[in-house]
């Protein structure tokens, strides 16, 4: 667990983070089996929630034999698997394109496309791990 991140002192915030964390774990596990639901972003969100709410659950997640490898490489700065990059980019651009088709407001389309470009650049700049 990162030493510089302290759990929240507010009980209600910790419970909210735990709830979001466990919901994210559940969605991440479902994403392993459903190709339209991404796994890694949900597990990263869960890790972020757990690091601020429960040391025990954070350590459980990052050392879990099945779920841990999905996020450990990213958290340790080692990169993202090529398959994960391609999957994330394709799914994001398909959903953004569909959203732009449905939303008639120009400013909303510009915002969505700008966000997609920035996220794409971020993903592409990350180190690439070979597929297992």
Coordinates of C-alpha atoms in Angstrom, one line a residue:
X1 CA 0.0 0.0 0.0
X2 CA 1.4 3.4 -0.9
X3 CA 2.8 5.0 2.3
X4 CA 1.9 8.6 1.2
X5 CA -1.8 7.9 0.9
X6 CA -3.8 7.9 4.1
X7 CA -7.3 6.5 4.5
X8 CA -10.0 9.0 4.9
X9 CA -10.7 10.0 8.5
X10 CA -14.5 10.4 7.8
X11 CA -16.4 7.2 8.4
X12 CA -19.1 8.1 5.9
X13 CA -16.5 8.7 3.2
X14 CA -14.8 5.4 3.9
X15 CA -18.2 3.6 3.6
X16 CA -19.0 5.3 0.4
X17 CA -15.5 4.4 -1.0
X18 CA -15.9 0.8 0.1
X19 CA -19.3 0.6 -1.6
X20 CA -17.9 2.1 -4.9
X21 CA -14.9 -0.2 -4.5
X22 CA -16.9 -3.4 -4.2
X23 CA -19.3 -2.4 -7.0
X24 CA -16.2 -1.8 -9.2
X25 CA -14.8 -5.2 -8.2
X26 CA -18.1 -6.8 -9.2
X27 CA -18.2 -5.0 -12.5
X28 CA -14.6 -5.9 -13.2
X29 CA -15.2 -9.6 -12.5
X30 CA -18.3 -9.4 -14.8
X31 CA -16.1 -7.7 -17.4
X32 CA -13.8 -10.7 -17.5
X33 CA -16.6 -12.8 -19.0
X34 CA -18.5 -10.1 -20.9
X35 CA -16.5 -8.6 -23.8
X36 CA -18.4 -5.3 -23.8
X37 CA -17.5 -4.5 -20.2
X38 CA -13.9 -3.5 -19.5
X39 CA -12.2 -5.1 -16.5
X40 CA -9.0 -3.1 -15.8
X41 CA -10.6 0.3 -15.4
X42 CA -13.1 -1.0 -12.8
X43 CA -10.3 -2.8 -10.9
X44 CA -8.2 0.3 -10.9
X45 CA -11.1 2.3 -9.6
X46 CA -11.6 -0.3 -6.9
X47 CA -7.9 -0.1 -5.9
X48 CA -8.2 3.7 -5.7
X49 CA -11.3 3.4 -3.5
X50 CA -9.8 0.8 -1.3
X51 CA -6.5 2.6 -0.8
X52 CA -8.5 5.5 0.7
X53 CA -10.8 3.3 2.7
X54 CA -9.4 -0.1 3.7
X55 CA -5.8 -1.3 3.7
X56 CA -7.0 -4.9 4.1
X57 CA -9.2 -4.8 0.9
X58 CA -6.5 -2.9 -1.1
X59 CA -3.9 -5.5 -0.3
X60 CA -6.4 -8.3 -1.0
X61 CA -7.1 -6.9 -4.4
X62 CA -3.6 -6.2 -5.6
X63 CA -2.3 -9.6 -4.3
X64 CA -5.3 -11.6 -5.5
X65 CA -4.1 -14.4 -7.7
X66 CA -6.7 -13.8 -10.4
X67 CA -7.6 -10.1 -10.1
X68 CA -4.2 -8.7 -9.0
X69 CA -2.4 -9.2 -12.3
X70 CA -5.0 -7.1 -14.1
X71 CA -3.9 -4.0 -12.2
X72 CA -0.5 -4.7 -10.7
X73 CA 1.5 -4.0 -13.8
X74 CA -0.2 -0.7 -14.3
X75 CA 0.1 0.3 -10.6
X76 CA 3.8 -0.6 -10.7
X77 CA 4.4 1.5 -13.9
X78 CA 5.1 -1.5 -16.1
X79 CA 2.5 -0.8 -18.7
X80 CA -0.7 -2.0 -20.2
X81 CA -1.0 -5.2 -22.3
X82 CA -1.4 -4.6 -26.0
X83 CA -4.7 -6.5 -26.0
X84 CA -6.0 -4.1 -23.2
X85 CA -4.9 -1.0 -25.2
X86 CA -6.6 -2.2 -28.4
X87 CA -9.7 -3.2 -26.5
X88 CA -10.0 0.1 -24.6
X89 CA -9.4 2.3 -27.7
X90 CA -11.8 0.4 -29.9
X91 CA -14.6 0.3 -27.3
X92 CA -14.1 3.9 -26.4
X93 CA -14.1 5.2 -30.0
X94 CA -17.2 3.0 -30.9
X95 CA -19.1 4.4 -27.9
X96 CA -18.0 8.0 -28.5
X97 CA -18.9 7.8 -32.2
X98 CA -22.3 6.4 -31.3
X99 CA -22.8 9.1 -28.7
X100 CA -21.8 11.8 -31.2
X101 CA -24.3 10.4 -33.6
X102 CA -27.1 10.6 -31.0
X103 CA -26.2 14.0 -29.5
X104 CA -27.1 16.9 -31.9
X105 CA -25.3 19.7 -29.9
X106 CA -22.0 20.7 -31.5
X107 CA -20.4 21.7 -28.2
X108 CA -21.2 18.3 -26.7
X109 CA -19.7 16.5 -29.7
X110 CA -16.5 18.6 -29.5
X111 CA -16.2 17.9 -25.8
X112 CA -16.7 14.1 -26.3
X113 CA -14.2 14.0 -29.2
X114 CA -11.6 16.1 -27.4
X115 CA -11.9 13.8 -24.4
X116 CA -11.5 10.7 -26.5
X117 CA -8.4 12.1 -28.2
X118 CA -6.8 13.0 -24.9
X119 CA -7.6 9.6 -23.4
X120 CA -6.3 7.9 -26.5
X121 CA -3.1 9.8 -26.3
X122 CA -2.7 8.9 -22.6
X123 CA -3.3 5.2 -23.4
X124 CA -0.9 5.2 -26.3
X125 CA 1.8 6.9 -24.3
X126 CA 1.8 4.1 -21.7
X127 CA 4.3 1.3 -21.9
X128 CA 3.0 -1.8 -23.8
X129 CA 3.2 -5.2 -22.3
X130 CA 3.1 -8.2 -24.6
X131 CA 0.0 -10.3 -24.5
X132 CA 0.2 -13.2 -22.1

